[in-house]
């Protein structure tokens, strides 16, 4: 058998699991290389040299030294881990600082975020244009606004490398003031309605939306929603104008990392009945009583997107019906405070951990009867996929990728034996209460609940369906190029 010729992609992202992660973007960027390799595509992923990345690879090879990347010295380093083939942009003036990829220790956006991610984009454009030690990507895969300026820099260089922009979340635009254009080496000629201007500001996301050769987002439903004013966050018209180049490809999860049969963070199980010991440990860990009702969990960023204020309002009814809740999250200080208060008010029924803890999140999916995702909008969502994989019922709002991945346990779906969770209207406390009461009722019907759990655990959540779709899109773009790849 002949192995297919390996084709090359440069991916550009601000996060990549397991090295640096604030949300699902990192999981997806980290999982795509392994998913696409069997399709004949080798992805090299360019990430900023944050302290955690630099510390992980003390012996990374230096591939390029640039005295002047947007006025600053920078190097490109190479390192690999598992299926990840990383290019690291080492620019200490931009990335060597404590805090998250986007925020300082006090939780404020870094004042120079525009420059930090413009430099990432400029580095990517240079690599695409000039190659790196003889390696030339056939296309560049951009993730979110942090990679949005790549098509602008490529165009300014006169390069024609095709680009694919994946929209993980339209809520983040990467805005900066027009007087920063010179510092970012952006040509003012593109500062207009058809370029990267957005209501008087420079938008890195819009630059990508108008400039990339093709666009996609992370679920078919979100692809449709993005074209409407309710979800487009001011960019729905821009996306509608590119409808012919836009698609929705559902995210998968890494089913090797997320596997209840061999996950080192949990007590292993193959069947839903094996979750009992994990549930006991989880209740202990969160100081919850021995309950007979459903144990629901939330693992989430605490932001308006996630609808966790709606859950606070629905909580009393759920607890009254016998439910218990364990929440792990961090973000908006008001929500952190409100959730702490909820736990203090209902000890034994509600447990809350404010913070970020990867191993604890695994233990929560393993111990939970249900995972709640009441989002106002959700491009794809990964926690409902982990829920399915770990035999916890996802209780989700009918929006974006949540709507595409969970089958509601209504009478018809139960009769057909295909139900995997509970789906409710988004933005609505009464609908959420109703869903939580349905969860309690179903939980009381042990045989039915077990059947749904088994369906959930069988539901395909890996990359088998989506990897070929990315491969097809990559091939279409790479084959459309008019000039040969860089020298
Ligand atoms: P988003 O990217 O919008 O935050 P996703 O559902 O796509 O939402 O991905 C969230 C990812 O981040 C999941 O892997 C989830 O387990 C993880 N996560 C979110 N908050 C926490 C936390 N506080 N601790 C550990 N993992 C978290
Ligand atoms: C974003 C979205 C989330 C999606 C993730 C990965 O952060 O909010 O829904 O799953 O990106 O694509």
XYZ file of C-alpha atoms and ligand atoms in Angstrom:
526
model
C 0.000 0.000 0.000
C 1.369 3.447 -0.812
C 1.071 6.083 1.876
C -0.444 9.323 0.656
C 1.970 12.189 0.101
C 1.972 14.376 3.176
C 0.742 17.882 2.605
C 1.582 20.851 4.805
C -0.403 23.384 6.810
C 0.720 26.190 9.075
C -1.804 26.698 11.902
C -1.743 29.947 13.876
C -3.316 30.195 17.312
C -3.034 31.926 20.660
C -3.650 28.723 22.654
C -2.797 25.061 22.254
C -3.548 22.263 24.727
C -1.899 20.818 26.712
C 0.588 23.698 26.850
C -1.589 26.759 27.223
C -5.358 26.734 27.576
C -8.119 29.090 28.670
C -10.967 27.335 26.850
C -12.032 25.017 24.053
C -9.956 26.813 21.424
C -6.856 25.229 22.959
C -8.380 21.746 22.917
C -9.291 22.020 19.252
C -5.974 23.518 18.128
C -4.201 20.827 20.141
C -6.289 17.985 18.696
C -6.384 18.888 14.980
C -2.834 17.713 14.094
C -3.488 14.163 15.317
C -6.900 14.178 13.646
C -5.603 15.399 10.271
C -2.417 13.308 10.066
C -4.255 10.158 8.906
C -5.862 12.324 6.196
C -2.413 13.119 4.782
C -2.096 16.612 6.249
C 0.842 17.546 8.494
C 0.068 20.616 10.610
C 2.763 22.784 12.194
C 1.243 25.046 14.831
C 2.654 28.516 15.494
C 2.056 29.721 19.063
C 3.417 32.609 21.143
C 6.344 31.800 23.430
C 4.495 32.348 26.718
C 6.452 31.317 29.833
C 4.597 27.970 30.060
C 5.480 27.143 26.450
C 9.133 28.157 26.809
C 9.454 26.205 30.066
C 8.028 23.079 28.437
C 10.756 23.054 25.770
C 14.083 24.190 27.229
C 15.936 22.514 24.349
C 13.803 23.782 21.464
C 15.744 24.205 18.194
C 16.246 27.708 16.795
C 14.985 27.809 13.197
C 15.119 31.552 12.548
C 16.395 34.695 14.214
C 14.744 37.947 13.239
C 16.272 41.189 14.528
C 13.161 43.100 13.572
C 9.636 41.697 13.843
C 7.426 44.770 14.062
C 10.426 46.546 15.631
C 11.276 43.799 18.136
C 13.812 40.966 18.156
C 12.247 37.532 17.774
C 13.149 33.927 17.112
C 11.252 30.956 15.754
C 11.865 27.782 17.730
C 10.799 24.243 16.895
C 9.629 21.626 19.346
C 7.314 18.655 19.343
C 5.165 16.726 21.774
C 3.083 13.737 20.708
C 1.368 14.680 17.467
C 2.048 18.383 18.025
C 4.706 19.902 15.790
C 5.160 23.368 17.255
C 6.694 26.553 15.989
C 7.189 28.910 18.917
C 7.431 32.647 18.456
C 10.013 33.620 21.062
C 9.658 37.382 21.559
C 10.255 38.067 25.265
C 9.157 41.715 25.083
C 5.694 40.499 24.058
C 5.144 37.199 25.823
C 7.542 36.768 28.737
C 5.206 37.923 31.500
C 3.031 36.428 34.227
C -0.730 36.282 33.797
C -2.959 34.577 31.239
C -2.421 34.757 27.469
C -4.702 37.789 27.348
C -4.916 39.305 30.840
C -2.555 40.671 33.444
C -2.597 39.420 37.036
C -5.337 41.947 37.883
C -7.581 40.558 35.123
C -7.204 43.469 32.683
C -6.449 42.997 28.971
C -2.748 43.557 28.297
C -2.543 47.078 26.847
C -0.407 45.836 23.933
C -2.545 42.838 22.948
C -2.892 44.358 19.469
C 0.891 44.264 18.992
C 1.316 40.876 20.684
C -0.986 39.146 18.210
C -0.065 41.327 15.213
C 3.487 40.037 15.714
C 2.178 36.466 15.712
C 0.394 37.191 12.423
C 3.420 38.896 10.875
C 5.578 35.900 11.836
C 3.070 33.535 10.215
C 2.953 35.614 7.032
C 6.768 35.639 6.819
C 6.918 31.868 7.226
C 4.234 31.393 4.571
C 6.019 33.778 2.200
C 9.660 32.785 2.725
C 9.425 29.270 4.118
C 11.367 27.998 7.093
C 14.491 25.956 6.456
C 13.024 24.757 3.158
C 9.595 23.949 4.641
C 6.702 25.652 2.892
C 3.085 25.457 4.013
C 0.512 24.998 1.266
C -2.011 27.000 3.278
C -2.385 28.798 6.596
C -5.136 27.851 9.058
C -6.074 30.821 11.252
C -7.876 30.480 14.562
C -9.943 33.414 15.857
C -9.039 37.128 15.896
C -5.533 36.576 17.199
C -4.660 35.199 13.741
C -6.950 37.567 11.820
C -4.280 39.887 10.452
C -2.413 37.141 8.558
C -4.322 37.711 5.266
C -3.597 41.458 5.473
C 0.133 40.968 5.937
C 0.217 38.329 3.182
C -1.568 40.710 0.820
C 0.793 43.562 1.755
C 3.725 41.247 0.922
C 2.144 40.308 -2.397
C 1.879 36.660 -1.319
C -0.976 34.445 -2.401
C -0.886 31.615 0.139
C -4.496 30.479 0.755
C -5.902 30.988 4.231
C -8.743 29.399 6.192
C -10.143 31.339 9.144
C -11.956 29.272 11.773
C -14.307 31.317 13.940
C -14.387 29.804 17.410
C -16.162 32.736 18.999
C -17.445 35.908 17.334
C -17.643 37.693 20.708
C -13.958 38.605 20.593
C -13.105 41.092 17.819
C -9.524 42.114 18.572
C -10.254 45.839 18.324
C -7.672 48.597 18.447
C -7.530 52.305 17.678
C -6.741 53.506 14.151
C -3.714 55.464 15.394
C -2.074 52.067 16.055
C -2.020 51.158 12.341
C 1.493 52.479 11.792
C 2.864 50.610 14.825
C 1.243 47.413 13.548
C 2.498 47.981 9.972
C -1.041 47.964 8.617
C -1.684 49.846 5.412
C -4.321 52.583 5.997
C -5.583 51.820 2.474
C -7.535 48.894 3.975
C -9.053 50.964 6.775
C -12.532 51.120 5.271
C -15.878 49.326 5.260
C -14.639 46.647 2.868
C -11.439 46.165 4.843
C -10.622 45.912 8.542
C -12.450 49.014 9.750
C -15.257 48.318 12.252
C -17.189 51.371 13.449
C -14.097 53.568 13.487
C -11.758 50.973 14.995
C -9.371 48.391 13.553
C -10.828 44.880 13.925
C -8.416 41.970 13.596
C -11.354 39.570 13.341
C -12.937 41.530 10.496
C -9.555 41.608 8.740
C -9.659 37.816 8.759
C -13.329 37.607 7.790
C -12.878 39.762 4.688
C -9.361 38.612 3.816
C -9.230 34.856 4.366
C -9.734 32.644 1.326
C -12.396 30.643 3.193
C -14.199 30.762 6.516
C -15.613 28.123 8.759
C -16.965 27.830 12.244
C -17.212 24.992 14.703
C -20.771 23.745 14.188
C -23.360 23.841 11.387
C -25.966 25.588 13.551
C -23.558 28.342 14.629
C -22.632 28.825 10.951
C -26.277 29.702 10.328
C -26.691 31.731 13.522
C -23.622 33.851 12.754
C -25.384 35.238 9.700
C -28.181 36.707 11.841
C -28.129 39.986 13.812
C -28.959 38.145 17.053
C -25.687 36.215 16.963
C -23.373 38.021 14.527
C -22.302 40.719 17.021
C -22.219 43.340 14.279
C -20.408 41.095 11.789
C -23.396 39.115 10.481
C -23.518 41.248 7.311
C -19.819 40.654 6.646
C -20.328 36.913 7.048
C -23.519 36.886 4.960
C -21.541 38.515 2.154
C -19.193 35.523 2.328
C -21.881 32.860 2.709
C -20.528 30.950 -0.300
C -17.131 30.562 1.409
C -18.531 29.708 4.842
C -19.141 26.294 6.402
C -19.764 24.711 9.789
C -17.579 21.785 10.861
C -18.347 20.271 14.223
C -15.527 20.033 16.756
C -14.478 16.661 18.048
C -12.657 15.779 21.252
C -9.483 13.789 21.800
C -10.978 10.418 22.698
C -7.605 9.121 23.928
C -7.300 11.854 26.541
C -11.016 11.777 27.398
C -11.685 8.104 27.997
C -13.346 6.784 31.166
C -11.728 3.395 30.573
C -8.166 4.702 31.042
C -8.340 8.321 32.220
C -5.643 8.542 34.942
C -7.704 11.169 36.817
C -10.728 8.917 37.464
C -11.817 5.506 38.750
C -12.110 3.602 35.474
C -15.468 2.389 34.185
C -16.938 0.917 31.032
C -20.643 1.093 31.937
C -22.756 3.830 33.555
C -23.104 1.693 36.685
C -19.345 2.119 37.171
C -19.795 5.845 37.758
C -21.023 5.279 41.335
C -17.611 5.304 42.965
C -16.661 8.484 41.084
C -19.926 10.113 42.227
C -19.209 9.223 45.863
C -15.723 10.708 45.660
C -17.036 13.821 43.920
C -19.696 14.409 46.581
C -16.994 14.100 49.238
C -14.685 16.456 47.369
C -17.404 19.143 47.165
C -18.808 18.513 50.655
C -22.177 17.365 49.286
C -24.632 15.176 51.211
C -25.320 11.577 50.147
C -28.152 12.471 47.800
C -30.579 10.269 45.941
C -31.366 12.922 43.301
C -29.194 13.773 40.282
C -25.712 15.189 40.833
C -25.233 17.882 38.176
C -21.939 19.607 37.391
C -20.814 22.717 35.547
C -17.251 23.203 34.262
C -17.056 26.566 32.607
C -15.652 29.986 32.070
C -17.877 32.321 34.100
C -18.969 34.755 31.409
C -22.254 36.105 30.133
C -22.070 33.657 27.193
C -22.467 30.633 29.438
C -25.852 31.577 30.975
C -24.793 30.706 34.512
C -26.747 33.666 35.904
C -29.855 31.941 34.482
C -28.802 28.774 36.302
C -28.506 30.704 39.584
C -32.118 31.784 39.114
C -33.245 28.220 38.320
C -31.255 26.650 41.147
C -33.823 26.786 44.007
C -36.356 24.723 42.019
C -33.710 22.159 41.094
C -32.531 21.778 44.691
C -36.104 21.537 45.950
C -36.643 18.622 43.543
C -33.660 16.804 45.061
C -30.867 17.891 42.708
C -27.321 18.729 43.767
C -24.787 20.865 41.956
C -20.982 21.075 41.823
C -19.498 23.963 39.854
C -15.910 24.590 38.750
C -15.219 27.862 37.013
C -13.576 31.231 36.938
C -13.975 34.531 35.168
C -16.377 37.408 35.793
C -15.832 38.527 39.432
C -19.584 39.176 39.953
C -20.452 35.650 38.878
C -17.637 34.199 40.984
C -19.044 36.050 43.992
C -22.655 35.020 43.257
C -21.690 31.364 42.960
C -19.637 31.442 46.145
C -22.689 32.895 47.879
C -24.920 30.151 46.423
C -22.633 27.483 47.878
C -22.496 29.222 51.263
C -26.291 29.433 51.333
C -26.858 25.746 50.481
C -23.989 23.679 51.967
C -24.417 20.000 51.260
C -26.456 20.760 48.133
C -24.223 23.158 46.194
C -20.427 23.016 46.045
C -18.319 25.585 44.200
C -14.633 25.765 43.288
C -13.476 29.042 41.800
C -10.359 28.407 39.734
C -9.038 26.375 36.844
C -8.279 22.702 37.449
C -7.957 20.275 34.561
C -7.753 17.063 36.654
C -10.741 18.070 38.790
C -12.750 18.673 35.597
C -12.122 15.028 34.592
C -13.269 13.811 38.010
C -16.412 15.924 37.685
C -17.421 14.525 34.284
C -16.802 11.009 35.650
C -18.848 11.499 38.829
C -21.723 13.505 37.359
C -25.213 12.324 36.470
C -25.606 15.441 34.326
C -23.517 18.289 32.888
C -25.366 21.597 32.591
C -24.627 23.955 29.673
C -27.309 26.685 29.654
C -25.391 28.952 27.238
C -26.898 32.025 25.583
C -24.806 31.149 22.548
C -22.295 28.358 22.028
C -20.240 28.030 18.822
C -19.670 24.345 19.536
C -19.083 23.590 23.202
C -16.887 20.739 24.335
C -18.159 20.053 27.837
C -21.340 18.437 26.511
C -19.113 16.145 24.417
C -17.087 15.151 27.489
C -20.425 14.596 29.244
C -21.574 12.187 26.506
C -18.268 10.330 26.589
C -18.402 9.955 30.392
C -22.060 8.892 30.512
C -23.328 12.078 32.161
C -26.481 13.485 30.572
C -25.854 16.832 28.897
C -28.616 19.316 29.760
C -28.080 22.017 27.142
C -29.602 25.124 25.615
C -30.812 24.726 22.036
C -28.134 26.861 20.378
C -25.010 26.451 18.245
C -23.095 23.224 18.615
C -25.150 22.229 21.656
C -28.172 21.841 19.385
C -26.078 19.795 16.938
C -24.693 17.285 19.432
C -27.399 16.370 21.950
C -30.623 14.461 21.238
C -33.415 15.447 23.604
C -35.036 12.682 25.632
C -38.561 13.389 24.425
C -41.073 10.583 24.087
C -40.295 9.932 20.412
C -36.523 9.856 20.935
C -36.920 7.592 23.966
C -39.151 5.250 21.979
C -36.613 5.196 19.149
C -33.797 4.553 21.647
C -31.693 7.502 20.477
C -31.998 10.050 23.309
C -28.699 11.262 24.792
C -29.647 14.246 26.989
C -32.027 17.124 27.573
C -32.362 20.173 25.315
C -34.168 23.364 26.348
C -34.851 26.817 24.932
C -31.967 29.231 25.498
C -32.165 32.565 27.361
C -35.097 31.345 29.486
C -35.174 30.608 33.215
C -38.589 28.840 33.046
C -37.308 26.606 30.219
C -34.190 25.810 32.231
C -36.233 25.018 35.346
C -38.446 22.736 33.268
C -35.348 20.946 31.884
C -33.897 20.473 35.383
C -37.183 19.052 36.659
C -37.242 16.677 33.691
C -33.725 15.620 34.680
C -34.901 14.859 38.219
C -37.888 12.884 36.931
C -35.777 10.872 34.470
C -33.178 10.199 37.140
C -35.923 8.608 39.229
C -36.628 6.128 36.400
C -33.423 4.169 36.793
C -33.758 1.872 33.780
C -34.612 4.707 31.402
C -31.829 6.878 32.784
C -29.295 4.075 32.317
C -30.435 3.578 28.727
C -29.895 7.252 27.957
C -26.475 7.127 29.611
C -25.524 4.142 27.459
C -26.682 5.954 24.312
C -24.631 8.968 25.379
C -21.489 6.886 25.864
C -21.913 5.348 22.390
C -22.463 8.700 20.664
C -19.498 9.471 18.358
C -17.636 12.488 19.748
C -14.179 12.099 18.194
C -12.854 13.600 14.975
C -13.819 10.736 12.624
C -16.614 12.682 10.944
C -15.018 16.139 10.921
C -11.377 15.410 10.066
C -12.235 14.456 6.439
C -14.233 17.684 6.107
C -11.206 19.757 7.142
C -9.010 17.679 4.829
C -11.373 18.345 1.944
C -11.408 22.078 2.672
C -7.611 22.170 2.969
C -7.239 20.373 -0.365
C -9.704 22.679 -2.103
C -7.832 25.739 -0.865
C -4.328 24.432 -1.498
C -5.262 23.271 -4.991
C -6.706 26.686 -5.799
C -3.419 28.517 -5.332
C -2.154 30.364 -8.362
C 1.544 30.607 -7.448
C 3.739 27.758 -6.247
C 4.576 27.649 -2.520
C 7.471 29.711 -1.198
C 11.033 28.901 -2.437
P -15.240 27.778 25.757
O -14.137 27.515 24.809
O -16.232 28.771 25.263
O -14.756 28.102 27.123
P -15.820 24.913 25.466
O -16.926 24.095 26.032
O -15.551 24.786 24.029
O -16.105 26.418 25.904
O -14.443 24.535 26.150
C -14.165 24.747 27.495
C -12.973 23.897 27.867
O -12.346 24.463 29.010
C -13.334 22.490 28.242
O -12.212 21.652 27.966
C -13.564 22.584 29.757
O -13.420 21.349 30.398
C -12.465 23.566 30.115
N -12.703 24.387 31.309
C -13.459 25.508 31.404
N -13.383 26.031 32.635
C -12.569 25.221 33.332
C -12.072 25.231 34.686
N -12.420 26.171 35.544
N -11.239 24.237 35.057
C -10.887 23.264 34.179
N -11.305 23.211 32.912
C -12.136 24.176 32.489
C -14.969 28.834 21.669
C -16.448 28.576 21.886
C -16.792 27.134 22.139
C -16.013 26.203 21.230
C -14.527 26.495 21.356
C -13.669 25.603 20.459
O -14.290 29.240 22.782
O -16.988 29.405 22.902
O -18.178 26.934 21.944
O -16.266 24.860 21.563
O -14.269 27.812 20.991
O -14.011 25.725 19.117
